[in-house]
Coordinates of C-alpha atoms in Angstrom, one line a residue:
Chain A
M1 CA 13.1 -4.4 -0.5
T2 CA 16.3 -3.4 -1.8
V3 CA 18.0 -5.1 1.4
A4 CA 17.3 -8.5 2.0
I5 CA 18.0 -11.2 4.5
P6 CA 19.6 -14.6 2.9
Y7 CA 18.1 -18.1 3.7
P8 CA 20.1 -19.6 5.8
C9 CA 21.4 -16.3 7.3
L10 CA 24.5 -16.2 9.7
A11 CA 24.8 -13.1 11.5
L12 CA 27.9 -11.7 13.1
V13 CA 27.5 -9.4 16.4
T14 CA 30.6 -7.1 17.1
D15 CA 32.7 -6.9 20.9
R16 CA 35.3 -5.5 19.8
K17 CA 36.8 -6.4 23.7
R18 CA 35.7 -10.0 23.0
C19 CA 38.3 -10.1 19.7
R20 CA 41.1 -12.5 19.4
L21 CA 42.8 -10.2 16.9
G22 CA 41.1 -6.2 15.7
L23 CA 38.0 -6.2 14.7
E24 CA 38.1 -5.2 11.9
E25 CA 40.7 -7.8 10.6
S26 CA 38.3 -10.6 12.4
V27 CA 35.2 -9.1 10.4
R28 CA 37.0 -9.2 7.5
A29 CA 38.1 -12.9 7.7
A30 CA 34.1 -13.7 9.0
I31 CA 32.9 -11.9 5.7
E32 CA 35.2 -13.6 3.8
G33 CA 34.1 -17.3 6.1
G34 CA 30.3 -16.2 5.0
V35 CA 28.9 -13.7 7.6
D36 CA 25.5 -12.5 6.1
L37 CA 25.2 -9.5 8.3
V38 CA 27.4 -7.8 10.3
Q39 CA 26.1 -6.0 13.6
L40 CA 28.1 -3.3 15.1
R41 CA 27.8 -3.1 18.7
E42 CA 30.2 -1.5 20.5
K43 CA 27.6 0.5 23.6
D44 CA 30.2 1.7 25.4
L45 CA 31.8 3.7 22.3
D46 CA 31.9 7.6 22.3
P47 CA 29.5 8.3 19.6
A48 CA 32.1 10.5 17.3
L49 CA 34.7 6.9 17.7
L50 CA 31.5 5.0 17.1
L51 CA 30.6 6.5 13.6
T52 CA 34.0 6.5 12.5
L53 CA 34.1 2.4 13.2
A54 CA 31.1 2.6 11.7
R55 CA 31.9 3.9 8.4
R56 CA 35.4 1.6 8.5
L57 CA 33.2 -1.1 9.0
R58 CA 31.1 0.3 6.2
A59 CA 33.6 0.1 3.8
L60 CA 34.6 -3.3 4.4
T61 CA 31.0 -4.7 4.1
E62 CA 30.1 -3.2 0.9
G63 CA 29.3 -5.7 -1.2
K64 CA 29.5 -8.5 0.8
A65 CA 27.6 -8.3 3.7
L66 CA 24.4 -6.7 4.9
F67 CA 25.7 -4.4 7.9
V68 CA 23.5 -2.6 10.5
F69 CA 24.4 -0.3 13.1
N70 CA 22.9 -1.2 16.9
G71 CA 20.1 1.0 18.0
D72 CA 20.2 4.4 16.8
V73 CA 18.6 5.2 13.4
D74 CA 20.8 8.7 12.6
L75 CA 23.9 7.1 12.9
A76 CA 22.6 4.6 10.7
L77 CA 22.0 6.7 8.5
A78 CA 25.2 8.6 8.9
C79 CA 27.4 5.9 8.2
G80 CA 25.2 4.6 5.3
A81 CA 24.2 1.2 7.1
D82 CA 22.1 -1.1 5.5
G83 CA 19.7 -0.5 8.9
V84 CA 19.6 -0.7 12.2
H85 CA 19.1 -2.9 15.1
F86 CA 17.1 -2.5 18.3
P87 CA 16.6 -4.0 21.2
E88 CA 13.9 -5.4 22.9
H89 CA 12.4 -2.0 24.8
A90 CA 13.7 0.4 23.1
G91 CA 13.3 2.1 19.6
S92 CA 10.0 2.8 17.3
I93 CA 10.2 0.4 14.4
A94 CA 7.4 2.6 12.9
E95 CA 9.5 5.6 13.9
A96 CA 12.7 3.8 12.1
R97 CA 10.8 3.1 9.3
G98 CA 9.8 6.6 8.7
S99 CA 13.3 7.8 8.4
L100 CA 14.8 4.8 7.0
G101 CA 12.5 3.8 4.7
A102 CA 11.5 0.7 2.7
G103 CA 14.9 -0.5 1.6
R104 CA 16.8 -1.0 4.9
L105 CA 16.4 -3.2 7.5
I106 CA 14.9 -3.2 11.2
G107 CA 16.4 -6.0 13.1
R108 CA 14.9 -6.5 17.1
S109 CA 16.1 -8.7 19.7
V110 CA 13.7 -10.4 21.4
H111 CA 13.3 -12.7 24.1
D112 CA 9.7 -14.2 23.9
G113 CA 7.2 -15.2 22.2
A114 CA 4.3 -12.1 22.9
A115 CA 7.3 -10.1 22.2
A116 CA 8.6 -11.6 18.5
E117 CA 4.5 -11.1 17.2
L118 CA 4.6 -7.6 18.9
A119 CA 8.2 -7.2 16.6
G120 CA 6.7 -8.4 13.8
R121 CA 3.2 -7.0 13.7
D122 CA 5.1 -3.6 13.7
G123 CA 7.0 -4.3 10.6
A124 CA 10.5 -5.8 12.1
D125 CA 12.5 -7.3 9.0
Y126 CA 14.6 -9.9 11.4
L127 CA 14.5 -10.8 14.9
V128 CA 17.2 -12.0 17.0
V129 CA 16.2 -14.8 19.5
G130 CA 17.8 -15.4 22.9
T131 CA 19.1 -16.6 24.7
I132 CA 19.4 -20.2 23.8
Y133 CA 22.1 -21.9 25.2
A134 CA 24.7 -20.5 28.0
T135 CA 27.0 -18.3 26.6
S136 CA 29.9 -16.4 28.0
S137 CA 28.3 -13.0 26.4
K138 CA 25.4 -13.2 28.5
P139 CA 27.0 -14.8 32.0
G140 CA 23.4 -13.8 33.7
A141 CA 21.0 -14.9 31.5
L142 CA 18.8 -18.4 31.5
P143 CA 19.3 -20.3 28.7
A144 CA 15.8 -20.9 27.5
G145 CA 17.1 -23.9 24.5
P146 CA 15.7 -23.9 21.3
D147 CA 12.1 -24.5 22.3
R148 CA 11.9 -20.7 22.2
I149 CA 12.7 -20.3 19.1
A150 CA 9.6 -23.3 18.0
Q151 CA 8.0 -20.7 20.4
A152 CA 8.4 -17.5 18.3
S153 CA 8.1 -19.1 14.9
R154 CA 4.9 -20.0 16.4
A155 CA 4.2 -16.4 16.8
T156 CA 5.6 -14.5 14.0
K157 CA 6.1 -15.2 10.6
T158 CA 9.6 -13.4 10.5
P159 CA 12.9 -14.8 10.0
L160 CA 14.2 -15.4 13.5
L161 CA 18.2 -16.0 14.2
A162 CA 18.9 -17.6 17.0
I163 CA 21.2 -16.3 19.6
G164 CA 23.2 -17.0 22.8
G165 CA 25.7 -19.5 22.9
V166 CA 25.0 -21.0 19.3
T167 CA 28.0 -23.2 17.9
T168 CA 28.5 -25.7 15.6
D169 CA 26.5 -28.8 16.2
K170 CA 23.6 -26.5 18.1
I171 CA 22.9 -25.7 14.1
P172 CA 20.3 -28.2 13.0
E173 CA 18.2 -27.9 16.4
L174 CA 17.9 -24.4 16.0
M175 CA 17.3 -24.9 12.0
G176 CA 14.4 -28.1 13.0
S177 CA 12.6 -25.2 15.5
G178 CA 12.8 -22.8 12.9
A179 CA 15.2 -20.8 12.6
F180 CA 16.0 -18.7 9.5
G181 CA 20.0 -18.5 10.5
A182 CA 21.9 -17.2 13.7
A183 CA 23.8 -14.4 15.1
V184 CA 27.3 -15.3 16.9
C185 CA 29.7 -13.0 18.6
A186 CA 32.1 -14.9 20.6
A187 CA 32.0 -18.3 18.5
I188 CA 33.6 -16.1 16.1
L189 CA 35.4 -13.5 17.1
G190 CA 36.8 -15.4 19.8
A191 CA 38.1 -17.9 17.6
K192 CA 41.7 -18.6 16.1
D193 CA 40.9 -18.1 13.0
P194 CA 37.5 -16.1 12.8
G195 CA 37.1 -16.8 8.7
Q196 CA 37.7 -20.5 9.7
A197 CA 34.9 -20.8 12.6
A198 CA 32.5 -18.4 10.3
R199 CA 33.0 -21.0 7.6
E200 CA 32.1 -24.2 9.7
L201 CA 29.2 -22.0 11.0
K202 CA 28.0 -21.6 7.4
A203 CA 28.7 -25.1 6.1
A204 CA 26.2 -26.2 9.3
L205 CA 23.6 -23.6 8.5
R206 CA 24.1 -24.9 5.0
A207 CA 23.7 -28.2 5.6
A208 CA 20.4 -27.7 8.2
S209 CA 18.4 -25.3 5.2
A210 CA 19.4 -28.3 2.9
A211 CA 17.6 -30.5 5.2
R212 CA 14.5 -28.5 5.7
P213 CA 14.9 -26.3 2.4
L214 CA 13.3 -23.3 2.7
V215 CA 13.2 -20.3 0.0
A216 CA 13.2 -16.5 0.8
V217 CA 10.9 -14.6 -0.5
T218 CA 9.9 -11.2 0.1
V219 CA 5.8 -10.5 0.5
N220 CA 4.6 -7.1 0.9
G221 CA 7.8 -6.0 2.0
Q222 CA 8.4 -8.7 4.4
R223 CA 10.4 -10.9 4.3
R224 CA 9.5 -14.6 4.4
A225 CA 10.6 -18.2 4.5
V226 CA 8.6 -20.8 2.7
P227 CA 9.1 -24.7 1.9
E228 CA 10.7 -25.5 -1.8
G229 CA 8.2 -25.7 -4.4
L230 CA 5.0 -23.9 -2.0
C231 CA 2.8 -23.1 -4.7
L232 CA 1.4 -19.0 -4.4
Q233 CA -2.8 -21.1 -4.1
A234 CA -1.1 -23.0 -1.1
Y235 CA 0.8 -19.9 0.5
L236 CA -2.6 -18.0 0.1
Q237 CA -4.3 -20.6 1.7
E238 CA -1.8 -20.2 4.8
L239 CA -2.5 -16.9 4.6
G240 CA -5.9 -17.3 4.9
L241 CA -6.0 -15.6 1.5
S242 CA -7.6 -18.1 -0.9
S243 CA -10.9 -17.7 -0.9
R244 CA -10.5 -13.8 -0.1
P245 CA -10.9 -10.8 -2.9
V246 CA -7.3 -10.3 -3.5
A247 CA -4.9 -10.5 -6.1
V248 CA -1.2 -11.4 -6.6
A249 CA 1.8 -9.9 -8.5
I250 CA 5.0 -11.7 -8.7
N251 CA 7.9 -9.2 -9.3
G252 CA 5.6 -6.8 -10.9
E253 CA 3.9 -9.8 -12.9
I254 CA 0.2 -10.2 -12.4
V255 CA -1.1 -14.1 -11.3
S256 CA -4.3 -15.2 -12.9
P257 CA -6.1 -17.2 -10.2
A258 CA -6.0 -19.3 -12.6
S259 CA -2.1 -20.1 -12.7
R260 CA -2.1 -19.7 -8.1
E261 CA -1.8 -23.3 -8.2
T262 CA 0.9 -24.2 -11.0
R263 CA 3.3 -21.0 -9.9
A264 CA 5.6 -22.3 -7.4
L265 CA 7.5 -19.7 -4.8
R266 CA 10.8 -19.1 -6.0
Q267 CA 14.1 -17.8 -4.6
E268 CA 13.8 -14.2 -3.9
D269 CA 10.6 -13.9 -5.7
A270 CA 8.6 -10.8 -4.9
I271 CA 5.2 -10.9 -4.3
D272 CA 2.7 -8.8 -3.9
I273 CA -0.6 -9.6 -2.3
V274 CA -3.5 -6.6 -2.9
H275 CA -6.7 -5.9 -1.8
A276 CA -9.7 -3.6 -1.9
V277 CA -9.9 -0.5 0.4
A278 CA -11.1 2.4 0.8
G279 CA -10.9 4.8 -1.4
G280 CA -12.1 8.0 -3.5
Chain B
M1 CA -36.9 11.7 -12.4
K2 CA -38.6 10.1 -15.9
P3 CA -38.3 6.3 -15.4
D4 CA -36.7 6.1 -18.7
D5 CA -33.6 8.5 -17.5
Y6 CA -30.9 6.3 -17.1
L7 CA -27.3 6.8 -16.6
E8 CA -25.8 4.3 -19.1
I9 CA -21.6 3.8 -18.9
A10 CA -20.3 0.9 -21.1
G11 CA -24.1 -0.6 -21.6
K12 CA -24.8 -0.9 -17.9
R13 CA -27.8 1.1 -16.9
F14 CA -28.3 3.0 -13.2
R15 CA -31.4 4.9 -11.4
S16 CA -28.6 7.2 -9.8
R17 CA -26.5 9.8 -10.9
L18 CA -24.6 10.0 -7.9
M19 CA -21.4 8.2 -7.2
L20 CA -19.8 7.7 -3.9
G21 CA -16.4 7.1 -2.6
T22 CA -15.5 5.2 0.0
G23 CA -12.3 7.0 1.3
K24 CA -11.6 8.6 4.9
Y25 CA -15.4 7.9 7.0
R26 CA -14.7 7.7 10.2
S27 CA -16.4 4.6 10.6
P28 CA -17.9 1.9 8.7
D29 CA -21.3 1.9 9.8
E30 CA -21.0 5.7 8.9
M31 CA -19.5 5.0 5.6
R32 CA -22.5 2.6 5.1
A33 CA -25.3 4.8 6.5
A34 CA -24.1 7.4 3.4
L35 CA -23.9 5.3 1.0
E36 CA -27.2 4.5 1.8
A37 CA -29.2 7.7 2.3
S38 CA -27.0 8.7 -0.8
G39 CA -28.5 6.2 -3.2
C40 CA -25.4 6.0 -4.9
E41 CA -25.0 2.5 -6.9
I42 CA -21.5 3.2 -7.8
V43 CA -18.5 3.5 -5.8
T44 CA -14.9 3.5 -5.7
V45 CA -12.7 1.5 -3.8
A46 CA -8.7 1.6 -3.7
V47 CA -6.7 -1.1 -4.4
R48 CA -3.7 -1.6 -1.6
R49 CA -1.3 -4.0 -0.2
I50 CA -2.4 -6.2 2.8
D51 CA -0.9 -5.8 6.3
L52 CA 0.3 -9.5 6.7
N53 CA 0.5 -8.3 10.3
A54 CA -2.8 -7.1 10.8
P55 CA -6.4 -8.3 10.9
Q56 CA -7.3 -9.0 7.4
R57 CA -10.8 -7.1 6.3
C58 CA -10.8 -5.0 3.3
V59 CA -13.5 -2.5 2.7
L60 CA -15.5 -5.2 0.5
D61 CA -16.5 -6.6 3.6
E62 CA -17.9 -3.9 5.1
I63 CA -20.6 -3.2 2.2
D64 CA -22.7 -5.5 0.4
W65 CA -20.4 -4.9 -2.5
K66 CA -23.4 -7.2 -5.2
K67 CA -25.7 -4.0 -4.6
Y68 CA -23.1 -1.6 -5.9
Q69 CA -21.2 -1.1 -9.2
I70 CA -17.0 -1.4 -7.6
L71 CA -15.3 1.0 -9.3
P72 CA -11.6 0.7 -8.0
N73 CA -9.2 3.7 -8.8
T74 CA -5.9 4.0 -10.1
A75 CA -5.3 6.0 -6.8
G76 CA -1.4 5.9 -6.0
A77 CA -0.1 5.5 -9.1
R78 CA 2.7 8.1 -10.4
T79 CA 3.0 6.8 -14.1
A80 CA 0.9 5.5 -16.8
E81 CA 2.8 2.3 -16.0
E82 CA 1.7 2.3 -12.5
A83 CA -1.9 2.6 -13.3
V84 CA -1.7 -0.2 -15.7
H85 CA -0.2 -2.3 -13.2
T86 CA -3.3 -0.7 -10.5
A87 CA -5.6 -1.4 -13.0
R88 CA -4.6 -5.2 -14.0
L89 CA -4.5 -6.3 -10.4
A90 CA -7.7 -4.6 -9.6
Q91 CA -8.9 -6.9 -12.2
A92 CA -7.1 -9.8 -11.2
M93 CA -9.3 -9.2 -7.9
G94 CA -12.5 -10.6 -10.0
L95 CA -15.0 -7.8 -8.6
S96 CA -14.6 -5.2 -11.8
E97 CA -13.6 -4.8 -14.9
W98 CA -14.6 -1.2 -14.4
I99 CA -11.2 1.2 -13.8
K100 CA -10.6 4.9 -13.0
V101 CA -7.8 6.1 -13.9
E102 CA -5.6 8.2 -12.5
V103 CA -2.3 9.1 -12.5
I104 CA -0.9 11.6 -10.8
P105 CA 2.3 12.8 -9.8
D106 CA 2.3 14.8 -7.3
P107 CA 0.9 14.5 -3.5
K108 CA 0.7 18.4 -3.3
Y109 CA -1.5 19.4 -5.6
L110 CA -3.0 16.3 -6.8
L111 CA -3.5 17.0 -10.4
P112 CA -3.9 14.7 -13.0
D113 CA -0.8 13.8 -15.6
P114 CA -2.7 14.3 -18.8
I115 CA -0.3 12.8 -20.8
G116 CA 0.3 9.2 -18.6
T117 CA -3.6 9.2 -18.0
L118 CA -4.0 8.8 -22.2
E119 CA -1.4 6.4 -22.3
A120 CA -2.9 4.7 -19.4
C121 CA -6.3 4.5 -21.1
K122 CA -4.8 3.8 -24.5
I123 CA -3.2 0.5 -23.0
L124 CA -6.2 -0.5 -21.1
V125 CA -9.7 0.0 -23.5
K126 CA -7.1 -2.0 -25.5
E127 CA -7.4 -5.1 -22.7
G128 CA -11.0 -4.3 -23.0
F129 CA -11.3 -2.8 -19.3
V130 CA -14.1 -0.1 -19.0
V131 CA -12.1 2.7 -18.4
L132 CA -13.3 5.8 -16.7
P133 CA -10.6 8.4 -16.7
Y134 CA -9.8 11.3 -13.9
I135 CA -8.6 14.3 -16.0
N136 CA -8.2 18.1 -15.4
A137 CA -11.0 19.9 -17.4
D138 CA -9.5 19.7 -20.4
P139 CA -11.9 19.8 -23.2
V140 CA -9.2 18.4 -25.6
L141 CA -8.0 15.6 -23.3
A142 CA -12.0 14.5 -22.9
A143 CA -12.3 14.3 -26.5
K144 CA -9.7 12.2 -27.2
L145 CA -10.2 10.1 -24.7
Q146 CA -13.6 9.2 -25.9
D147 CA -12.0 9.0 -29.5
I148 CA -9.6 6.2 -27.8
G149 CA -13.1 4.6 -26.4
T150 CA -13.5 5.4 -22.8
A151 CA -16.3 4.9 -21.3
T152 CA -16.7 8.1 -19.4
V153 CA -14.5 11.4 -18.8
M154 CA -14.7 12.5 -15.2
P155 CA -13.2 15.9 -15.5
L156 CA -12.2 17.6 -12.0
A157 CA -14.9 20.6 -10.4
S158 CA -11.4 21.9 -8.5
P159 CA -8.5 19.8 -6.8
I160 CA -9.2 16.4 -5.1
G161 CA -10.9 16.5 -1.4
S162 CA -10.8 20.3 -1.6
A163 CA -14.3 21.5 -1.4
Q164 CA -14.3 24.3 -3.5
G165 CA -17.0 23.4 -6.5
L166 CA -17.2 24.4 -10.0
R167 CA -13.9 26.1 -10.3
T168 CA -13.5 24.8 -14.1
L169 CA -16.6 25.6 -15.0
D170 CA -15.9 27.1 -19.1
G171 CA -13.9 23.9 -19.2
L172 CA -16.8 21.5 -18.3
R173 CA -19.5 23.6 -20.2
I174 CA -17.1 22.5 -23.4
I175 CA -16.3 18.8 -22.3
I176 CA -20.0 18.7 -21.7
E177 CA -20.8 20.3 -25.2
Q178 CA -18.3 18.0 -26.8
A179 CA -19.2 14.9 -25.1
R180 CA -20.3 11.3 -26.5
V181 CA -19.9 9.9 -23.2
P182 CA -20.9 10.4 -20.0
V183 CA -19.6 13.6 -18.7
V184 CA -18.7 12.4 -14.9
V185 CA -17.9 15.8 -12.4
D186 CA -15.2 14.2 -10.0
A187 CA -13.7 16.1 -7.2
G188 CA -13.6 19.1 -5.3
L189 CA -17.6 19.7 -5.1
G190 CA -18.6 20.7 -1.8
A191 CA -21.7 21.1 -1.3
P192 CA -24.8 19.7 -2.9
S193 CA -25.4 22.7 -4.8
D194 CA -22.3 22.3 -6.3
A195 CA -23.6 18.7 -7.5
S196 CA -26.7 20.8 -8.5
L197 CA -25.0 23.4 -11.1
A198 CA -22.9 20.3 -12.3
M199 CA -25.9 18.4 -13.5
E200 CA -27.7 21.8 -14.4
I201 CA -25.1 22.2 -17.3
G202 CA -25.5 18.8 -18.2
A203 CA -23.0 17.0 -16.5
A204 CA -24.4 13.0 -16.4
A205 CA -23.2 12.0 -12.9
C206 CA -21.1 13.3 -10.2
L207 CA -18.8 11.7 -8.0
I208 CA -18.2 13.1 -4.3
N209 CA -16.4 11.4 -1.9
T210 CA -14.7 14.2 0.8
A211 CA -17.5 16.4 1.2
V212 CA -19.9 13.4 1.7
A213 CA -17.4 11.7 3.9
G214 CA -16.1 14.9 6.2
A215 CA -19.7 16.2 7.0
K216 CA -20.3 16.0 10.4
D217 CA -23.3 13.9 9.5
P218 CA -22.6 12.0 6.6
A219 CA -25.5 10.2 6.4
R220 CA -27.1 13.5 5.9
M221 CA -25.1 15.3 3.8
G222 CA -25.5 11.8 1.4
E223 CA -28.8 12.9 1.2
A224 CA -28.8 16.2 0.3
M225 CA -26.0 15.0 -2.4
R226 CA -28.9 12.9 -3.7
L227 CA -30.9 15.7 -3.8
G228 CA -28.7 18.4 -5.4
V229 CA -27.9 15.7 -8.1
E230 CA -31.5 14.8 -8.8
A231 CA -32.5 19.2 -8.3
G232 CA -29.3 19.6 -11.1
R233 CA -30.6 16.5 -13.8
K234 CA -34.3 18.1 -13.3
A235 CA -33.3 21.5 -14.1
H236 CA -31.4 20.4 -17.0
L237 CA -33.8 18.2 -18.2
S238 CA -36.6 20.8 -17.6
G239 CA -34.7 23.4 -20.6
R240 CA -34.3 26.2 -18.5
M241 CA -35.1 29.8 -19.4
S242 CA -31.5 32.1 -20.1
P243 CA -30.7 34.8 -17.8
R244 CA -31.7 38.4 -19.2
L245 CA -30.0 41.9 -18.1
Y246 CA -33.0 43.3 -16.8
A247 CA -36.1 42.5 -14.6
Q248 CA -39.7 41.5 -15.9
A249 CA -42.3 41.3 -14.2
S250 CA -44.1 37.8 -12.7
S251 CA -47.4 40.0 -12.2
P252 CA -49.3 41.5 -15.1
L253 CA -48.8 45.4 -15.4
E254 CA -52.0 46.4 -16.1
G255 CA -55.1 46.4 -14.4
V256 CA -53.4 48.0 -11.6
A257 CA -55.9 49.6 -9.3
R258 CA -54.2 53.3 -8.1
P259 CA -55.2 55.8 -5.5
A260 CA -57.6 59.2 -6.9
G261 CA -55.5 61.2 -8.8
K262 CA -53.4 59.0 -10.2
S263 CA -52.6 56.9 -13.3

């Protein structure tokens, strides 16, 4: 994977109607404040305007934050986005992967453990789980509470971003429930100072992640958070692979079975776990 | 087969001179039946990432791999570096020191890269692998490979999976004539007659996958390939006569009783 979600991750979902300032100005400030990923989601804009906006946001995020486009793989590619984000019931992850390749992100919104499990199995790189708290973005949605994060994190190992009414004070319980980060809209865009709002959210995420130290790794092309200091052998055990005929390479170096106990997983390790398959 | 007619590779002896690939069978049951019927003792497998989202059975769960010499391949490698990496991963799985080296840059023709193959083999021989390189039917390359210490050479009969039979017959003959290591004809054999011909001209073994897996009845084709290989081997050992331009009667020309008046 050439792009990877950092841990902890602060994502911003756009809604230009909720901006106090202009959208671009708000996004620029939010990135300066520490937003890691920007999801362009302006469903009512016509495609031509949307593409123009997407290109501007791409330029603005380039080298500073990940940029994903909502719902449309072709437009995502056209604007040079880092990936695409799908709602729960639209868009095929397999087809998107075919167009985007392994080097770009595919995210999906989910609302329960079953959908999280399915999207994880389909190969999503991250999932946005909601609606956690009451939110003005979705006035009709029944808030599910942080239990939904816990439920989803039991169902899948794919990184989970909590969405829906997330504010700074909620971050500790979300991260404690197994979230990889949080996605917000009004909390940043609706703030008087979007940069400051982002800074506070990011600080809360960092503090909560320090209390539950994880390192972000990529395993067979998929993003995973594992406890800091976990050794490879323990991780293989967790995957049910410790006594299977598998081989492991980390960052392109083969790890001999004898050194699995001593090799601790580190931030941004790229792990390949292989086995024998039918072949000629 | 004479009891002392073994295929010997890197000090290991095998009764069967037919190796089978495990790819492309429609079901594990069909694969097992074909392996069984073919009498093969060496089977190839590929090395791939585990799908973390799916149940983690691997091909070795489907066969009794203690019965077989596992021959992992480096299929998918486009360069010498990738082939060496795959070989080391295969070794780290702890199943086999053997490696079928394939360096194939192009997915359309699937022809092996001679330079990359030679480079990868040099490294792997030094690291102690039992190296079985998949090559085009190039006698000069085959000679260089055996010089650096590969356990076999595995020239192709025709492109992988094509079932075109022995398109490289002349090259194969020279490779066999020069060989000090077993020559395994690999890829493109489509029918038992192809396998038999390869053995008749002196190949030490055949490696077949698609022609068996792709038959309507893989077990029966596995058996047919076994018989083809055995027939060809026996023919080779028997010292076949050379072809002649003119007919030569099999029955005596003298003493024929003819009707009256004829002589």
